[in-house]
Structure formats: C-alpha cells, structure tokens
Coordinates of C-alpha atoms in Angstrom, one line a residue:
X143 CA -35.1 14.4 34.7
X144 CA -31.8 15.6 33.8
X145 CA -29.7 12.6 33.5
X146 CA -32.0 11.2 30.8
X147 CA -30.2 9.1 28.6
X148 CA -27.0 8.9 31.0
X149 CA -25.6 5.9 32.8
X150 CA -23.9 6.4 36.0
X151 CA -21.8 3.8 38.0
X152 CA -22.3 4.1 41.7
X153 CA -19.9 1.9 44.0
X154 CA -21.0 1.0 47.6
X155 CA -23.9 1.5 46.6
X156 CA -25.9 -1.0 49.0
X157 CA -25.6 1.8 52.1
X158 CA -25.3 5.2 53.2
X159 CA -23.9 7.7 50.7
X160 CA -23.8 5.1 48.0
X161 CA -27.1 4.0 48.3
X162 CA -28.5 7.4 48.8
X163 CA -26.8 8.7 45.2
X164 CA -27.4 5.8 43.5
X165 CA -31.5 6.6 44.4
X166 CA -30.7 10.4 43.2
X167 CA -29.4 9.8 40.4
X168 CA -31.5 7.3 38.9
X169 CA -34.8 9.8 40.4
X170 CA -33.0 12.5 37.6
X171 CA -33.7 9.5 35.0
X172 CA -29.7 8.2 34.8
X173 CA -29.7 4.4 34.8
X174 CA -27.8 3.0 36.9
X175 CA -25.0 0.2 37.7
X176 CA -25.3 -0.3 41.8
X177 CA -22.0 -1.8 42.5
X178 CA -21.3 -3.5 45.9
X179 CA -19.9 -6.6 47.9
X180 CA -23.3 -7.6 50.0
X181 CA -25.6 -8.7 47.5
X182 CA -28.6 -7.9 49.3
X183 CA -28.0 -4.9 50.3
X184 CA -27.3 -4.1 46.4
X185 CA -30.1 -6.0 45.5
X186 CA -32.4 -3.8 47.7
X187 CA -31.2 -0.7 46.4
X188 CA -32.0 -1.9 42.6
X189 CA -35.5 -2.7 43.5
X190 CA -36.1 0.7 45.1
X191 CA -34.9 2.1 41.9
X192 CA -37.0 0.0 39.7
X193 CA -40.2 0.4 42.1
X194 CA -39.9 3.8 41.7
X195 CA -39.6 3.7 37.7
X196 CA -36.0 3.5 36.7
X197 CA -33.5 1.6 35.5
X198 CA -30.9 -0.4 37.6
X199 CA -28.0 -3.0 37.3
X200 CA -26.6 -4.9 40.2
X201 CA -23.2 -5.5 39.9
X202 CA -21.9 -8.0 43.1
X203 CA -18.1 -7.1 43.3
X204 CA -14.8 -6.7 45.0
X205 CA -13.5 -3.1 44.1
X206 CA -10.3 -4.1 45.5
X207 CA -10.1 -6.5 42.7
X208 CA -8.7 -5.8 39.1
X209 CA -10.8 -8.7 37.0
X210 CA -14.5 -8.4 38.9
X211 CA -14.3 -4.2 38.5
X212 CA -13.3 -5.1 34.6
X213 CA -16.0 -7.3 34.3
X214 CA -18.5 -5.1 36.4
X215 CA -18.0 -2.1 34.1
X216 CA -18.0 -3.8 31.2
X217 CA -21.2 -5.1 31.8
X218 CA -22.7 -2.1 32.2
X219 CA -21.3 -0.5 29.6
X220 CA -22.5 -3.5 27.1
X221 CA -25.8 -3.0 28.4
X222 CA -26.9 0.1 28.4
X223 CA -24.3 1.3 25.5
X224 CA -22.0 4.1 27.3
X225 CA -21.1 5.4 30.5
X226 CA -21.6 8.8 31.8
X227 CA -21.5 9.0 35.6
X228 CA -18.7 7.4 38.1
X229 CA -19.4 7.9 42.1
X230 CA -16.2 6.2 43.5
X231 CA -17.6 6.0 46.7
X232 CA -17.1 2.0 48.3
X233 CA -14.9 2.2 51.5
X234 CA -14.4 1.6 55.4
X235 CA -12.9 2.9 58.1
X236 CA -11.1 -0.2 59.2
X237 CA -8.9 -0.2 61.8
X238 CA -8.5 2.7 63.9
X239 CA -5.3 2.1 66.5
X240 CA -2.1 3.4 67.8
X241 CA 0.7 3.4 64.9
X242 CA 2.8 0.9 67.0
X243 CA -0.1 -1.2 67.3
X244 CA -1.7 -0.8 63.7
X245 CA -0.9 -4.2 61.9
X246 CA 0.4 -4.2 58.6
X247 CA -2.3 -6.4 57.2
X248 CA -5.0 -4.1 58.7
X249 CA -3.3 -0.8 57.2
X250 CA -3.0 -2.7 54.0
X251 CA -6.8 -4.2 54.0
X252 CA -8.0 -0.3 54.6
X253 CA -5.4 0.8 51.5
X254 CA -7.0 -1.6 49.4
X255 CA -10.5 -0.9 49.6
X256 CA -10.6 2.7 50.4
X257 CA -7.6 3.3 47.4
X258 CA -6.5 1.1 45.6
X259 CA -10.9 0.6 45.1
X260 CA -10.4 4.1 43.9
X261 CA -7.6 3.8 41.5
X262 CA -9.5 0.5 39.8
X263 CA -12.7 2.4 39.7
X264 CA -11.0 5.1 37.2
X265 CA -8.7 2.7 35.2
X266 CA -12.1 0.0 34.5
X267 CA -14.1 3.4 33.9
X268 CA -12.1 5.9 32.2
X269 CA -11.9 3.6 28.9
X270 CA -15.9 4.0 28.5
X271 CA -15.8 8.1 29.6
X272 CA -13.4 8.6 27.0
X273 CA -16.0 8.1 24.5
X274 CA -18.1 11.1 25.2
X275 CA -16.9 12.6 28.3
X276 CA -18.5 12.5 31.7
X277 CA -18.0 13.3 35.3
X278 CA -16.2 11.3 38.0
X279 CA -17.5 11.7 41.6
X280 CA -14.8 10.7 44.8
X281 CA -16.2 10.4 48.1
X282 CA -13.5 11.5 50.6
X283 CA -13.7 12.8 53.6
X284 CA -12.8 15.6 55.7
X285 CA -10.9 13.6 57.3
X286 CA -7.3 13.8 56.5
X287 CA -8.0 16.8 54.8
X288 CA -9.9 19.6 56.7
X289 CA -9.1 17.5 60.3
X290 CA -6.5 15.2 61.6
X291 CA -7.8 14.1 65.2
X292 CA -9.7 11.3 64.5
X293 CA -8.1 8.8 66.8
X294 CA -5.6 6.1 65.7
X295 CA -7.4 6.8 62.0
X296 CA -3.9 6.9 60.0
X297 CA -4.7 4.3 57.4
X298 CA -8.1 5.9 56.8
X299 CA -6.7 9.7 56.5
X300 CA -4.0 8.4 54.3
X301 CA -6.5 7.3 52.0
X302 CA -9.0 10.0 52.0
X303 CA -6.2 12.5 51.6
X304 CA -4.7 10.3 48.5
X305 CA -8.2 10.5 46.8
X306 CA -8.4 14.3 46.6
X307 CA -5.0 14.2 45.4
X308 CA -5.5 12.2 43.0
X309 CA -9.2 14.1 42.2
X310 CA -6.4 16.9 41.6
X311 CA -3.9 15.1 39.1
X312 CA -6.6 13.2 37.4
X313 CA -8.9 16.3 36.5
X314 CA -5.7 17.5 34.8
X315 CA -5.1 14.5 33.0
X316 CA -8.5 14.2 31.8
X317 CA -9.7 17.8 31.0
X318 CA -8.8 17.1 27.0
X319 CA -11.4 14.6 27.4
X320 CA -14.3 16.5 28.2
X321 CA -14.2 14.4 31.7
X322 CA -14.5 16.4 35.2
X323 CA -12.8 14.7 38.5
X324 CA -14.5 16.3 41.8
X325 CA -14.4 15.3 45.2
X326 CA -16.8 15.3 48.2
X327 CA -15.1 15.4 51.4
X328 CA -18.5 15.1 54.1
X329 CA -18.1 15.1 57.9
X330 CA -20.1 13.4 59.7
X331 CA -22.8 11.7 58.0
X332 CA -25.5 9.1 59.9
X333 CA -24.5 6.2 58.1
X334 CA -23.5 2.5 59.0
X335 CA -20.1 3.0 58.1
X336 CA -19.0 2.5 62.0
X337 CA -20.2 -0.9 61.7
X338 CA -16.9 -1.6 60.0
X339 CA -14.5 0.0 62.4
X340 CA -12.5 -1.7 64.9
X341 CA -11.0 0.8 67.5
X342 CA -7.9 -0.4 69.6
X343 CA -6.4 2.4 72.2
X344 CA -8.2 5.0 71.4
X345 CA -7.1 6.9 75.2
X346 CA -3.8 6.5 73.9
X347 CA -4.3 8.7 70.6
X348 CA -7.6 10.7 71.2
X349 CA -6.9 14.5 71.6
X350 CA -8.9 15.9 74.7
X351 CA -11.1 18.3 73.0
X352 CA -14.7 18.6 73.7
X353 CA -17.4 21.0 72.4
X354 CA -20.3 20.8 74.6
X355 CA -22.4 22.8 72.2
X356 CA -22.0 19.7 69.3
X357 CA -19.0 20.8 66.9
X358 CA -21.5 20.8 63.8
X359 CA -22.3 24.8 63.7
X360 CA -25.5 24.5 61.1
X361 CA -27.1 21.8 63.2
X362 CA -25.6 22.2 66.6
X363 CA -23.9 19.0 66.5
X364 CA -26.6 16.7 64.6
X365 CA -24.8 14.5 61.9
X366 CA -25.9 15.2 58.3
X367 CA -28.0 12.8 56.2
X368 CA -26.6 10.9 53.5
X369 CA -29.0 12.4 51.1
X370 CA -27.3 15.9 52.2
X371 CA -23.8 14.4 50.3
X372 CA -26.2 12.8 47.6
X373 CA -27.5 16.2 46.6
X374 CA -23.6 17.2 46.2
X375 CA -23.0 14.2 44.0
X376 CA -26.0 15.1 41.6
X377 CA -24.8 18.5 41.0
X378 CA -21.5 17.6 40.4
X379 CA -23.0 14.7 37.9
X380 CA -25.0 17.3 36.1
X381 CA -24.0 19.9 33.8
X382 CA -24.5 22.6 36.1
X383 CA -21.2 21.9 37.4
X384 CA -19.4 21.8 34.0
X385 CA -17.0 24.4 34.5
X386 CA -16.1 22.5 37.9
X387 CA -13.4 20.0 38.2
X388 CA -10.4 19.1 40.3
X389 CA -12.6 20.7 43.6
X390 CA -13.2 19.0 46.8
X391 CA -16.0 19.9 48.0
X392 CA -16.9 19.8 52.1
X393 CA -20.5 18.7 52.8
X394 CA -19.9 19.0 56.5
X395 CA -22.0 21.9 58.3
X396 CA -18.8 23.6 59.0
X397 CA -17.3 21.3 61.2
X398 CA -14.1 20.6 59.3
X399 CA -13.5 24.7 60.3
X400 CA -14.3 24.6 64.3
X401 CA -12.0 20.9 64.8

C-alpha cells in the first residue's frame, strides 16, 4: 500500500490503459478520481475499485473542455483534500488517411482530445500539485516517436510526439516544485482503442513491410496487456522513481527498435 494517503487523477479511465491504472493505483491504497466521457464505462471501473476496498470518484467529462476539467479537478481535490497523482492518459486515434484527404475538422477533433486534453489536464491539475508536489504520468506512444509508418496516422503522431515534448519542457518548469513529468510511450497494447479509428486509403500510405515472425521480439508478435503499461504508470507514481522526470519511457517489447 504505498500510495496510502495519496489521491491520483486518472483520465480515460473507463478502458484500456486508463482503466487498468486507475485499478493499480487505487490496489497501492491511492484514491482515486476516474475521469472519462462514457459514464458507464467510468462507473464500472469505480465499482471495481470500491468492490475491491478502495476509494473512487467518477468524474463524467470532456477533457477537451476548459470548464468540465476545472470543475472535475476541483471536485476532487475538495474531496479528498489534495492531489498527488495525474495519469494524462484520455485519447483516440481518430482519423487515420492520406494528408490530401485528412479533413481539417478530423485533424482538429484528434488535436483536441489527444492535446489540447493534455495541456488542460496540467493547467486544472498543476494548481493542486503545487501544494506538496507530485508526479504527472503522460501516456504517449511510440508512435511518432520511436516509429513513423503507421498509415495515414499524421494527426495521431503529431500529438503523441507533442506530449513527450512537452513531458520534456514541463518537467523543467516544474522541478522547483517537487513535481516529476514522465512519459510512457507503449506499442501495441490489446486495448479497444481501434474502436475509435476511422482508416481511409490506407494502400495509398501504408509502407510494405512485413515481419512474418510478429515484429514484437519479447512475445513474438503478441500485443502487450494494458496492465504491462499500468505497472509503468505505478512506478513512475511512486517514489521509487523520484529521481526520474522528463523520461519517456517505451513499454513496447522492443518493437519501436525492429520497425
């Protein structure tokens, strides 16, 4: 129980990564606000947390938008009295097409979730981390960092790369104030997250590599588990990581390195 007495914010946490740290974190005793868009899929993971003896607030919101994440945060600040714990994590693929046939409103809609969801998430939070210091979790990708042939994924990459950058000026920023910025950067994970990707021409920006062997070297091409990330996420929550910040780390089973 090593995150007795701290309160984490976990966003997207209904699914996936999100759900899966938000379940680790409150196992290590943190309390925890579980922040997402689908209310029952929030709902669920706050009664797993609860059946299982912790301590949970659901917090139904937009992280694309200023006021809810204000409100959001501040509730769960007010109610459990500080906050320790921020695992930016909320985001979709979106669109994944040729850049003459991506659509400005689909780049944007992808912007907005995946970062400008990101940038909210530190300016509601920061206020409260000031207080006492804490640790600030982003969930990128390898993805526009380690590899660049996902196909059509431009909006997606831009983001993803954007959040490590700013993991990097941020953990600068914030050092005086006893707060760490990491990222984790995970390859492929078996989650539901392709449930919110629309491809369009992929033949027309896929590159033509195949690796018959699986291109995963530790599991010979079988995705990770979201509870593989999760176990990232709590280390870099704890104070065994307290020299660590402004560090992506890749929770991929090396297959940022072989792409």
């Amino acid at each position: 129980m090593e995150l007795k007495s701290r309160v984490a914010l976990v966003t997207g946490a209904g699914s996936g990564i999100g759900k899966a740290a938000a379940l680790r974190l409150a196992g290590e005793g943190a309390k925890v606000g579980v922040l997402g868009h689908t209310k029952d899929e929030i709902d669920k993971t706050a009664m797993e947390i609860r059946e299982a003896g912790g301590e949970a607030l659901v917090l139904e919101t937009d992280v694309s938008d200023e006021a809810q994440m204000r409100e959001a945060v501040g509730r769960l600040a007010e109610k459990f009295g500080r906050l320790d714990i921020v695992v930016a994590n909320a985001g979709i693929n979106g669109v994944w097409a040729p850049i003459d046939d991506l659509k400005p409103e689909e780049f944007d809609k992808t912007i907005a979730v995946n970062l400008r969801g990101t940038y909210l998430t530190f300016h509601a939070a920061v206020p409260h981390l000031k207080k006492q210091g804490g640790s600030v979790i982003v969930v990128s990708s390898i993805n526009g960092n380690r590899t660049f042939n996902t196909p059509g994924a431009t909006a997606y990459v831009a983001s993803k790369a954007a959040q490590v950058a700013i993991v990097q000026q941020l953990a600068l920023e914030l050092g005086r104030h006893k707060i760490r910025v990491n990222a984790v950067c995970p390859g492929a994970i078996d989650t539901s997250i392709n449930d919110n990707t629309t491809l369009r021409g992929e033949r027309d920006t896929a590159v033509p590599v195949k690796f018959p062997k699986g291109d995963i070297p530790i599991t010979g091409g079988r995705a990770g588990e979201s509870e593989d990330v999760a176990e990232v996420i709590l280390f870099l929550a704890s104070d065994r990581s307290r020299h660590v910040t402004g560090t992506p780390i890749y929770v991929d089973g090396g297959q940022g390195l072989l792409r």
